[in-house]
Amino acid sequence: MSHPRRTPAGTPRAQSIGFEKRTRSECGFDDVESSLAPFGVSASQTHQRNLTKILSYLGSRNPFPAQIGKDDIVWLLDNVAFRAQNGNWHAEFVAAAFDHQASPKLVDLVGDIASRVGLSKGDKEEATIEKRIAPFVMEVLPGRQVNLKFDNATDIRLGPGGRNGISSDVRKVTDGQEGAVTVSKAVVPQGVTGMLEMKTVYAEPEGWAVISDVDDTIKVTQTSSPVGILRSTFVSQPTPIQGMPELYAYIQTMVTSSAPWFYLSASPYNLYPFLRKFRDDYFPHGQLILRDSNLMTISGLLSNLTLGTEKYKVDRIEKIHRWLPRRKMILIGDSTQSDPEAYGDACRMFPGWIKLILIRKVEDIAAVGIHEKNEPQRFEKAFEDLPRELWHVFEDPAECQELIHKTVTAGL
């Protein structure tokens, strides 16, 4: 592995951090976050629950995991299976566990968000806010163990989860073929609700793969506006960026339908059901990779999307490289966050792995925040020392089709 040798000052990461600080300052993130109504989960804390929470700090080494109860909520997240160095198939399984009881302050929070986005009290859109905010007001259940049946045949035990209610486990799976899709189901008591089924897509070591950002790359989010984030997340109909569904459909025809897709977002796992439906409605199936800090505050959502995104994304791209180091990668992002800097760092870390980077130049000021994010110097700094033909900044997604065709046909 080749790491870039740079002094801290003047590096792409320093540039990314500078943009984050300016965006938050000039767009009023701190003021909005500090004024949002605080909320939490009110629940009686028994000795057993306290012990469970303490043990959950041990993560997967917890010797006394708690079991899923009949009133709990469980999420299983779609994933991609890959071959380990020994040739066996493995996949990272992510599960989350919640209590079904929401915070008693839900009504106050709904009203607070409604007023922030300019809705009147009693507006019909408050019902949409209440539905979408539910994953943020459910109590996380730490230290839970989740059992599932893989392909209706193999028993797999996940967890126990950490203190954030999330477990992440790499497990061996049965043999499969490139592009095959296997369905797994949670083995839980009757009465448990949530997302109890998941899909696993098999990806052989070689071929093409795509890593895509979500917010303001394929979905309108307005990540540089705190009110814009609240509106697009909790009120508005999820809207794809114009031309991106067509571009992704074209990419899929070029890299073949069996190529794995990874949707890498700085959003927390609370938004997984929301983003999964959006993906299924408009884009090729793929693994959604979200920040694994389950956030029980809306201010946490705003900070997740605006702080430390480059470091987070580079870390997750490293993980994908460990899974599929011989794949030829196409990376797609936008200018609102730190995608150029993160993708540039990944290229320098793994020479030859990434074949093409596409960056959407976002002109909407509510999305981009500060104009300097779109200046040529920003992209030149992010991609310095890299071949110029490796990266392309675009406004119209249609202009990328020729680049995709050229890149894929040259790499066959």
CSV table of C-alpha atoms in Angstrom, one decimal:
chain,number,residue,atom,x,y,z
A,1,MET,CA,0.0,0.0,0.0
A,2,SER,CA,1.4,3.4,-1.0
A,3,HIS,CA,0.5,6.3,1.2
A,4,PRO,CA,0.9,9.9,0.1
A,5,ARG,CA,3.7,11.7,2.0
A,6,ARG,CA,2.6,15.2,2.8
A,7,THR,CA,2.9,17.9,5.4
A,8,PRO,CA,-0.3,18.7,7.1
A,9,ALA,CA,-0.5,22.3,5.8
A,10,GLY,CA,-1.8,22.6,2.3
A,11,THR,CA,-2.9,19.0,1.9
A,12,PRO,CA,-6.2,18.0,0.3
A,13,ARG,CA,-7.4,16.9,3.8
A,14,ALA,CA,-6.6,20.4,5.2
A,15,GLN,CA,-8.5,21.9,2.3
A,16,SER,CA,-11.5,19.7,3.1
A,17,ILE,CA,-11.4,20.6,6.8
A,18,GLY,CA,-11.3,24.2,5.9
A,19,PHE,CA,-14.3,24.0,3.6
A,20,GLU,CA,-16.2,22.1,6.4
A,21,LYS,CA,-15.5,24.8,8.9
A,22,ARG,CA,-16.4,27.7,6.6
A,23,THR,CA,-19.6,26.0,5.5
A,24,ARG,CA,-20.8,25.4,9.0
A,25,SER,CA,-19.9,28.9,10.0
A,26,GLU,CA,-21.3,30.8,7.0
A,27,CYS,CA,-24.4,28.7,6.7
A,28,GLY,CA,-25.3,28.8,10.4
A,29,PHE,CA,-25.1,25.1,11.4
A,30,ASP,CA,-24.0,25.8,15.0
A,31,ASP,CA,-26.9,28.1,15.6
A,32,VAL,CA,-29.5,25.7,14.2
A,33,GLU,CA,-28.0,22.7,16.1
A,34,SER,CA,-27.9,24.5,19.4
A,35,SER,CA,-31.5,25.6,19.1
A,36,LEU,CA,-33.1,22.4,18.1
A,37,ALA,CA,-35.3,20.8,20.8
A,38,PRO,CA,-33.4,18.2,22.8
A,39,PHE,CA,-35.0,14.9,23.2
A,40,GLY,CA,-34.2,11.4,24.5
A,41,VAL,CA,-35.8,8.1,25.4
A,42,SER,CA,-37.6,7.7,28.7
A,43,ALA,CA,-37.4,4.1,29.9
A,44,SER,CA,-37.1,2.4,33.3
A,45,GLN,CA,-33.6,1.1,33.8
A,46,THR,CA,-33.5,-2.3,35.4
A,47,HIS,CA,-30.3,-3.8,36.8
A,48,GLN,CA,-30.2,-6.2,33.8
A,49,ARG,CA,-30.6,-3.4,31.4
A,50,ASN,CA,-27.8,-1.4,33.0
A,51,LEU,CA,-25.6,-4.5,33.0
A,52,THR,CA,-26.4,-5.1,29.3
A,53,LYS,CA,-25.4,-1.6,28.5
A,54,ILE,CA,-22.1,-1.9,30.4
A,55,LEU,CA,-21.2,-5.1,28.7
A,56,SER,CA,-22.1,-3.7,25.3
A,57,TYR,CA,-18.9,-1.6,25.5
A,58,LEU,CA,-17.1,-4.9,24.9
A,59,GLY,CA,-18.8,-5.1,21.5
A,60,SER,CA,-18.4,-8.6,19.9
A,61,ARG,CA,-16.4,-9.7,22.9
A,62,ASN,CA,-19.4,-9.4,25.2
A,63,PRO,CA,-19.7,-12.7,27.0
A,64,PHE,CA,-23.4,-12.3,27.9
A,65,PRO,CA,-25.3,-11.0,24.9
A,66,ALA,CA,-29.0,-10.1,25.3
A,67,GLN,CA,-31.6,-11.7,23.0
A,68,ILE,CA,-34.1,-10.0,20.8
A,69,GLY,CA,-37.5,-9.7,22.5
A,70,LYS,CA,-40.9,-9.9,20.9
A,71,ASP,CA,-41.5,-6.2,21.0
A,72,ASP,CA,-38.1,-5.2,19.5
A,73,ILE,CA,-37.3,-3.8,16.1
A,74,VAL,CA,-34.5,-5.4,14.0
A,75,TRP,CA,-32.9,-4.2,10.8
A,76,LEU,CA,-30.8,-6.3,8.5
A,77,LEU,CA,-28.8,-4.4,5.9
A,78,ASP,CA,-28.1,-5.5,2.3
A,79,ASN,CA,-24.4,-6.5,1.6
A,80,VAL,CA,-21.9,-7.8,-0.9
A,81,ALA,CA,-20.1,-11.2,-0.6
A,82,PHE,CA,-16.5,-11.3,-1.6
A,83,ARG,CA,-13.8,-14.0,-1.8
A,84,ALA,CA,-11.2,-13.9,1.0
A,85,GLN,CA,-7.5,-14.7,0.2
A,86,ASN,CA,-8.2,-18.4,0.9
A,87,GLY,CA,-10.9,-18.4,-1.7
A,88,ASN,CA,-13.8,-18.8,0.6
A,89,TRP,CA,-16.8,-16.4,0.4
A,90,HIS,CA,-17.3,-13.9,3.1
A,91,ALA,CA,-19.6,-10.9,3.7
A,92,GLU,CA,-19.9,-8.1,6.3
A,93,PHE,CA,-23.3,-8.4,8.0
A,94,VAL,CA,-24.7,-5.3,9.7
A,95,ALA,CA,-27.7,-5.5,12.0
A,96,ALA,CA,-29.4,-2.9,14.3
A,97,ALA,CA,-31.7,-3.4,17.2
A,98,PHE,CA,-34.2,-0.9,18.6
A,99,ASP,CA,-37.0,-0.7,21.2
A,100,HIS,CA,-40.3,-0.1,19.6
A,101,GLN,CA,-41.2,2.6,22.1
A,102,ALA,CA,-40.5,6.1,20.8
A,103,SER,CA,-39.6,9.1,22.8
A,104,PRO,CA,-42.5,10.9,24.6
A,105,LYS,CA,-41.1,14.1,23.2
A,106,LEU,CA,-41.8,13.1,19.6
A,107,VAL,CA,-44.6,15.6,19.2
A,108,ASP,CA,-42.3,18.5,20.4
A,109,LEU,CA,-39.6,17.4,17.9
A,110,VAL,CA,-42.0,17.2,15.0
A,111,GLY,CA,-43.3,20.6,15.7
A,112,ASP,CA,-39.8,22.0,16.0
A,113,ILE,CA,-38.7,20.6,12.7
A,114,ALA,CA,-42.0,21.8,11.0
A,115,SER,CA,-41.4,25.3,12.2
A,116,ARG,CA,-37.8,25.2,11.0
A,117,VAL,CA,-38.8,24.4,7.5
A,118,GLY,CA,-41.6,26.9,7.4
A,119,LEU,CA,-44.6,24.8,8.0
A,120,SER,CA,-47.7,26.0,9.9
A,121,LYS,CA,-48.8,24.2,13.1
A,122,GLY,CA,-51.1,21.3,12.1
A,123,ASP,CA,-49.8,21.2,8.5
A,124,LYS,CA,-50.5,17.8,6.8
A,125,GLU,CA,-46.7,17.4,6.2
A,126,GLU,CA,-46.3,16.9,10.0
A,127,ALA,CA,-47.4,13.3,9.4
A,128,THR,CA,-44.5,12.8,7.0
A,129,ILE,CA,-42.1,14.3,9.6
A,130,GLU,CA,-43.4,12.0,12.3
A,131,LYS,CA,-43.0,8.9,10.1
A,132,ARG,CA,-39.5,9.7,9.0
A,133,ILE,CA,-38.2,10.8,12.3
A,134,ALA,CA,-39.2,7.6,14.0
A,135,PRO,CA,-35.8,5.9,13.6
A,136,PHE,CA,-34.3,8.8,15.5
A,137,VAL,CA,-36.5,8.5,18.5
A,138,MET,CA,-36.5,4.8,19.1
A,139,GLU,CA,-34.2,3.6,21.9
A,140,VAL,CA,-31.2,1.7,20.6
A,141,LEU,CA,-30.8,-1.8,22.2
A,142,PRO,CA,-27.1,-2.4,23.0
A,143,GLY,CA,-25.5,-5.8,23.3
A,144,ARG,CA,-28.1,-7.6,21.3
A,145,GLN,CA,-27.5,-10.8,19.4
A,146,VAL,CA,-29.3,-11.4,16.1
A,147,ASN,CA,-29.7,-14.7,14.4
A,148,LEU,CA,-30.5,-15.1,10.7
A,149,LYS,CA,-31.0,-17.9,8.2
A,150,PHE,CA,-28.8,-17.4,5.2
A,151,ASP,CA,-30.3,-18.6,1.9
A,152,ASN,CA,-32.9,-20.5,3.9
A,153,ALA,CA,-30.2,-23.0,4.9
A,154,THR,CA,-27.3,-21.7,6.9
A,155,ASP,CA,-27.6,-20.3,10.5
A,156,ILE,CA,-25.5,-17.2,11.1
A,157,ARG,CA,-25.2,-15.5,14.4
A,158,LEU,CA,-24.5,-11.7,14.5
A,159,GLY,CA,-23.3,-9.6,17.3
A,160,PRO,CA,-23.6,-8.9,20.0
A,161,GLY,CA,-23.9,-5.3,19.0
A,162,GLY,CA,-22.1,-2.4,20.6
A,163,ARG,CA,-23.5,0.4,22.7
A,164,ASN,CA,-25.0,2.1,19.6
A,165,GLY,CA,-27.2,-0.9,19.0
A,166,ILE,CA,-25.3,-1.9,15.8
A,167,SER,CA,-23.4,-5.0,15.1
A,168,SER,CA,-20.9,-5.5,12.2
A,169,ASP,CA,-19.6,-9.0,11.6
A,170,VAL,CA,-17.7,-10.5,8.7
A,171,ARG,CA,-19.0,-14.1,8.3
A,172,LYS,CA,-18.2,-16.9,6.0
A,173,VAL,CA,-21.1,-17.7,3.6
A,174,THR,CA,-21.9,-20.5,1.2
A,175,ASP,CA,-20.5,-20.6,-2.3
A,176,GLY,CA,-22.1,-18.6,-5.0
A,177,GLN,CA,-21.6,-17.2,-8.5
A,178,GLU,CA,-20.9,-13.7,-9.8
A,179,GLY,CA,-24.0,-11.6,-9.6
A,180,ALA,CA,-26.0,-14.2,-7.7
A,181,VAL,CA,-28.4,-12.7,-5.1
A,182,THR,CA,-29.2,-14.6,-1.9
A,183,VAL,CA,-31.9,-13.7,0.6
A,184,SER,CA,-31.5,-14.0,4.4
A,185,LYS,CA,-34.2,-13.7,7.0
A,186,ALA,CA,-33.9,-12.8,10.7
A,187,VAL,CA,-34.8,-15.6,13.1
A,188,VAL,CA,-36.7,-13.7,15.8
A,189,PRO,CA,-39.7,-14.1,18.1
A,190,GLN,CA,-43.1,-13.5,16.7
A,191,GLY,CA,-44.0,-9.9,17.0
A,192,VAL,CA,-40.6,-8.5,16.1
A,193,THR,CA,-40.9,-5.9,13.3
A,194,GLY,CA,-38.4,-4.0,11.1
A,195,MET,CA,-36.4,-5.0,8.1
A,196,LEU,CA,-36.2,-8.7,8.7
A,197,GLU,CA,-34.9,-9.7,5.2
A,198,MET,CA,-31.7,-8.7,3.4
A,199,LYS,CA,-30.0,-9.4,0.1
A,200,THR,CA,-26.4,-10.5,-0.5
A,201,VAL,CA,-24.9,-10.0,-3.9
A,202,TYR,CA,-21.9,-12.2,-4.8
A,203,ALA,CA,-18.9,-10.4,-6.4
A,204,GLU,CA,-15.9,-12.3,-7.8
A,205,PRO,CA,-12.5,-10.7,-7.3
A,206,GLU,CA,-12.2,-9.3,-10.8
A,207,GLY,CA,-14.4,-7.1,-13.0
A,208,TRP,CA,-15.8,-3.6,-12.5
A,209,ALA,CA,-17.4,-2.0,-9.4
A,210,VAL,CA,-18.9,1.4,-8.6
A,211,ILE,CA,-18.7,3.6,-5.5
A,212,SER,CA,-21.2,6.4,-5.4
A,213,ASP,CA,-21.9,9.2,-2.9
A,214,VAL,CA,-25.6,9.8,-2.2
A,215,ASP,CA,-26.3,13.3,-0.9
A,216,ASP,CA,-26.3,15.8,-3.7
A,217,THR,CA,-24.7,13.3,-6.0
A,218,ILE,CA,-27.8,11.2,-6.8
A,219,LYS,CA,-30.3,12.6,-4.2
A,220,VAL,CA,-31.2,16.3,-3.6
A,221,THR,CA,-30.2,17.0,0.0
A,222,GLN,CA,-28.8,20.5,0.1
A,223,THR,CA,-26.0,19.4,2.5
A,224,SER,CA,-24.7,22.9,3.0
A,225,SER,CA,-27.9,24.2,4.4
A,226,PRO,CA,-29.2,23.0,7.8
A,227,VAL,CA,-32.7,23.9,6.9
A,228,GLY,CA,-32.3,22.3,3.5
A,229,ILE,CA,-31.1,19.0,5.2
A,230,LEU,CA,-34.1,19.0,7.5
A,231,ARG,CA,-36.5,19.7,4.7
A,232,SER,CA,-35.1,17.1,2.2
A,233,THR,CA,-34.8,14.4,4.9
A,234,PHE,CA,-38.0,14.8,6.9
A,235,VAL,CA,-40.5,16.6,4.6
A,236,SER,CA,-39.9,16.6,0.9
A,237,GLN,CA,-40.4,13.7,-1.5
A,238,PRO,CA,-37.0,12.1,-2.1
A,239,THR,CA,-35.8,13.5,-5.4
A,240,PRO,CA,-33.1,12.1,-7.6
A,241,ILE,CA,-30.6,14.5,-9.2
A,242,GLN,CA,-31.8,15.2,-12.8
A,243,GLY,CA,-30.1,12.8,-15.3
A,244,MET,CA,-28.4,10.6,-12.7
A,245,PRO,CA,-30.8,7.7,-12.8
A,246,GLU,CA,-30.2,7.6,-16.6
A,247,LEU,CA,-26.5,7.8,-16.2
A,248,TYR,CA,-26.4,5.0,-13.6
A,249,ALA,CA,-28.6,2.8,-15.9
A,250,TYR,CA,-26.0,3.4,-18.6
A,251,ILE,CA,-23.1,2.6,-16.4
A,252,GLN,CA,-24.8,-0.6,-15.4
A,253,THR,CA,-25.1,-1.7,-19.0
A,254,MET,CA,-21.4,-1.0,-19.5
A,255,VAL,CA,-20.0,-2.7,-16.4
A,256,THR,CA,-22.6,-5.5,-16.6
A,257,SER,CA,-25.6,-6.1,-14.3
A,258,SER,CA,-23.6,-8.3,-12.1
A,259,ALA,CA,-21.0,-5.6,-11.1
A,260,PRO,CA,-21.4,-4.6,-7.4
A,261,TRP,CA,-22.4,-1.1,-6.4
A,262,PHE,CA,-21.6,0.7,-3.1
A,263,TYR,CA,-23.5,3.7,-2.0
A,264,LEU,CA,-21.3,5.6,0.5
A,265,SER,CA,-23.0,8.2,2.5
A,266,ALA,CA,-22.1,10.3,5.6
A,267,SER,CA,-25.7,9.9,6.8
A,268,PRO,CA,-26.2,7.8,10.0
A,269,TYR,CA,-27.8,4.4,10.0
A,270,ASN,CA,-31.1,5.9,11.3
A,271,LEU,CA,-31.7,6.9,7.6
A,272,TYR,CA,-31.2,3.4,6.2
A,273,PRO,CA,-34.9,2.5,5.5
A,274,PHE,CA,-35.4,6.0,3.9
A,275,LEU,CA,-32.3,5.7,1.7
A,276,ARG,CA,-32.9,2.0,0.8
A,277,LYS,CA,-36.3,2.8,-0.6
A,278,PHE,CA,-34.8,5.8,-2.5
A,279,ARG,CA,-32.1,3.5,-4.0
A,280,ASP,CA,-34.6,0.8,-5.0
A,281,ASP,CA,-36.9,3.4,-6.6
A,282,TYR,CA,-34.3,5.0,-8.8
A,283,PHE,CA,-30.9,3.3,-8.9
A,284,PRO,CA,-29.1,-0.1,-9.3
A,285,HIS,CA,-29.2,-2.3,-6.3
A,286,GLY,CA,-26.1,-2.0,-4.1
A,287,GLN,CA,-24.8,-2.0,-0.6
A,288,LEU,CA,-25.6,1.2,1.4
A,289,ILE,CA,-22.6,2.1,3.6
A,290,LEU,CA,-23.6,4.6,6.3
A,291,ARG,CA,-22.0,6.0,9.4
A,292,ASP,CA,-22.2,3.5,12.2
A,293,SER,CA,-22.9,6.0,14.9
A,294,ASN,CA,-26.5,5.7,15.7
A,295,LEU,CA,-27.6,9.2,16.5
A,296,MET,CA,-30.3,10.1,18.9
A,297,THR,CA,-30.3,13.8,18.1
A,298,ILE,CA,-31.2,15.7,15.0
A,299,SER,CA,-28.3,18.0,15.6
A,300,GLY,CA,-26.2,14.8,15.3
A,301,LEU,CA,-27.6,14.3,11.8
A,302,LEU,CA,-26.5,17.8,10.7
A,303,SER,CA,-23.0,17.3,12.1
A,304,ASN,CA,-22.7,13.9,10.6
A,305,LEU,CA,-23.2,15.4,7.1
A,306,THR,CA,-20.8,18.3,7.6
A,307,LEU,CA,-17.9,17.1,9.8
A,308,GLY,CA,-15.1,14.6,9.2
A,309,THR,CA,-16.6,13.3,6.0
A,310,GLU,CA,-13.3,12.9,4.1
A,311,LYS,CA,-11.7,10.8,6.8
A,312,TYR,CA,-14.9,8.7,7.1
A,313,LYS,CA,-15.2,8.1,3.4
A,314,VAL,CA,-11.5,7.2,2.9
A,315,ASP,CA,-11.8,4.7,5.8
A,316,ARG,CA,-14.8,3.0,4.1
A,317,ILE,CA,-13.1,3.0,0.7
A,318,GLU,CA,-10.1,1.3,2.3
A,319,LYS,CA,-12.5,-1.4,3.5
A,320,ILE,CA,-14.0,-1.9,0.0
A,321,HIS,CA,-10.4,-2.2,-1.3
A,322,ARG,CA,-9.7,-5.0,1.2
A,323,TRP,CA,-12.7,-6.8,-0.1
A,324,LEU,CA,-12.2,-6.3,-3.8
A,325,PRO,CA,-8.6,-5.2,-4.4
A,326,ARG,CA,-8.5,-6.5,-8.0
A,327,ARG,CA,-11.7,-4.9,-9.2
A,328,LYS,CA,-11.6,-1.9,-11.5
A,329,MET,CA,-13.3,1.0,-9.7
A,330,ILE,CA,-15.5,4.0,-10.9
A,331,LEU,CA,-16.0,6.6,-8.2
A,332,ILE,CA,-18.8,9.2,-8.4
A,333,GLY,CA,-19.3,12.1,-6.1
A,334,ASP,CA,-20.0,15.9,-6.0
A,335,SER,CA,-18.5,19.2,-4.9
A,336,THR,CA,-20.7,19.9,-1.8
A,337,GLN,CA,-18.7,17.8,0.7
A,338,SER,CA,-15.3,16.2,0.6
A,339,ASP,CA,-15.7,13.7,-2.2
A,340,PRO,CA,-12.9,15.2,-4.4
A,341,GLU,CA,-10.4,15.1,-1.5
A,342,ALA,CA,-11.5,11.7,-0.3
A,343,TYR,CA,-11.3,10.2,-3.8
A,344,GLY,CA,-8.0,11.8,-4.6
A,345,ASP,CA,-6.6,10.3,-1.3
A,346,ALA,CA,-7.9,6.9,-2.3
A,347,CYS,CA,-6.2,7.1,-5.7
A,348,ARG,CA,-2.9,7.9,-4.1
A,349,MET,CA,-3.2,5.1,-1.6
A,350,PHE,CA,-4.2,2.4,-4.1
A,351,PRO,CA,-2.4,3.3,-7.4
A,352,GLY,CA,-4.2,1.7,-10.4
A,353,TRP,CA,-7.3,0.5,-8.6
A,354,ILE,CA,-9.5,3.5,-9.5
A,355,LYS,CA,-10.0,3.9,-13.2
A,356,LEU,CA,-12.3,7.0,-13.3
A,357,ILE,CA,-13.6,9.7,-10.9
A,358,LEU,CA,-16.6,11.7,-11.8
A,359,ILE,CA,-17.4,14.8,-9.7
A,360,ARG,CA,-20.8,16.6,-10.1
A,361,LYS,CA,-20.3,20.4,-9.9
A,362,VAL,CA,-23.2,21.5,-7.8
A,363,GLU,CA,-24.4,25.1,-8.7
A,364,ASP,CA,-27.2,25.3,-6.2
A,365,ILE,CA,-25.9,27.6,-3.4
A,366,ALA,CA,-28.0,25.9,-0.8
A,367,ALA,CA,-26.3,22.7,-1.6
A,368,VAL,CA,-22.7,23.8,-2.2
A,369,GLY,CA,-22.6,26.5,0.5
A,370,ILE,CA,-19.5,28.4,-0.6
A,371,HIS,CA,-18.5,29.2,-4.2
A,372,GLU,CA,-14.8,28.2,-3.7
A,373,LYS,CA,-15.9,24.6,-3.6
A,374,ASN,CA,-16.5,24.8,-7.3
A,375,GLU,CA,-13.3,26.7,-8.2
A,376,PRO,CA,-10.8,24.8,-10.5
A,377,GLN,CA,-8.0,25.2,-7.9
A,378,ARG,CA,-10.0,23.1,-5.5
A,379,PHE,CA,-10.2,20.2,-7.8
A,380,GLU,CA,-6.6,20.6,-8.9
A,381,LYS,CA,-5.5,20.4,-5.2
A,382,ALA,CA,-7.7,17.4,-4.5
A,383,PHE,CA,-6.3,15.5,-7.4
A,384,GLU,CA,-2.8,16.7,-7.5
A,385,ASP,CA,-0.1,14.2,-8.7
A,386,LEU,CA,-2.9,12.2,-10.4
A,387,PRO,CA,-3.3,11.8,-14.2
A,388,ARG,CA,-5.6,14.5,-15.6
A,389,GLU,CA,-7.6,11.9,-17.6
A,390,LEU,CA,-8.4,10.1,-14.4
A,391,TRP,CA,-10.9,12.7,-13.1
A,392,HIS,CA,-13.7,14.8,-14.6
A,393,VAL,CA,-15.9,17.5,-13.2
A,394,PHE,CA,-19.3,17.7,-14.8
A,395,GLU,CA,-22.6,19.6,-14.7
A,396,ASP,CA,-24.7,17.6,-17.1
A,397,PRO,CA,-24.7,13.8,-16.3
A,398,ALA,CA,-25.1,13.1,-20.0
A,399,GLU,CA,-21.6,14.3,-20.7
A,400,CYS,CA,-20.2,11.4,-18.7
A,401,GLN,CA,-21.5,8.7,-20.9
A,402,GLU,CA,-18.7,9.0,-23.5
A,403,LEU,CA,-16.1,8.9,-20.6
A,404,ILE,CA,-17.7,5.8,-19.1
A,405,HIS,CA,-17.7,4.1,-22.5
A,406,LYS,CA,-14.1,5.0,-23.2
A,407,THR,CA,-12.9,3.9,-19.7
A,408,VAL,CA,-14.8,0.6,-19.6
A,409,THR,CA,-13.9,-0.5,-23.2
A,410,ALA,CA,-10.3,0.4,-22.6
A,411,GLY,CA,-10.2,-1.7,-19.4
A,412,LEU,CA,-11.9,-4.8,-20.8
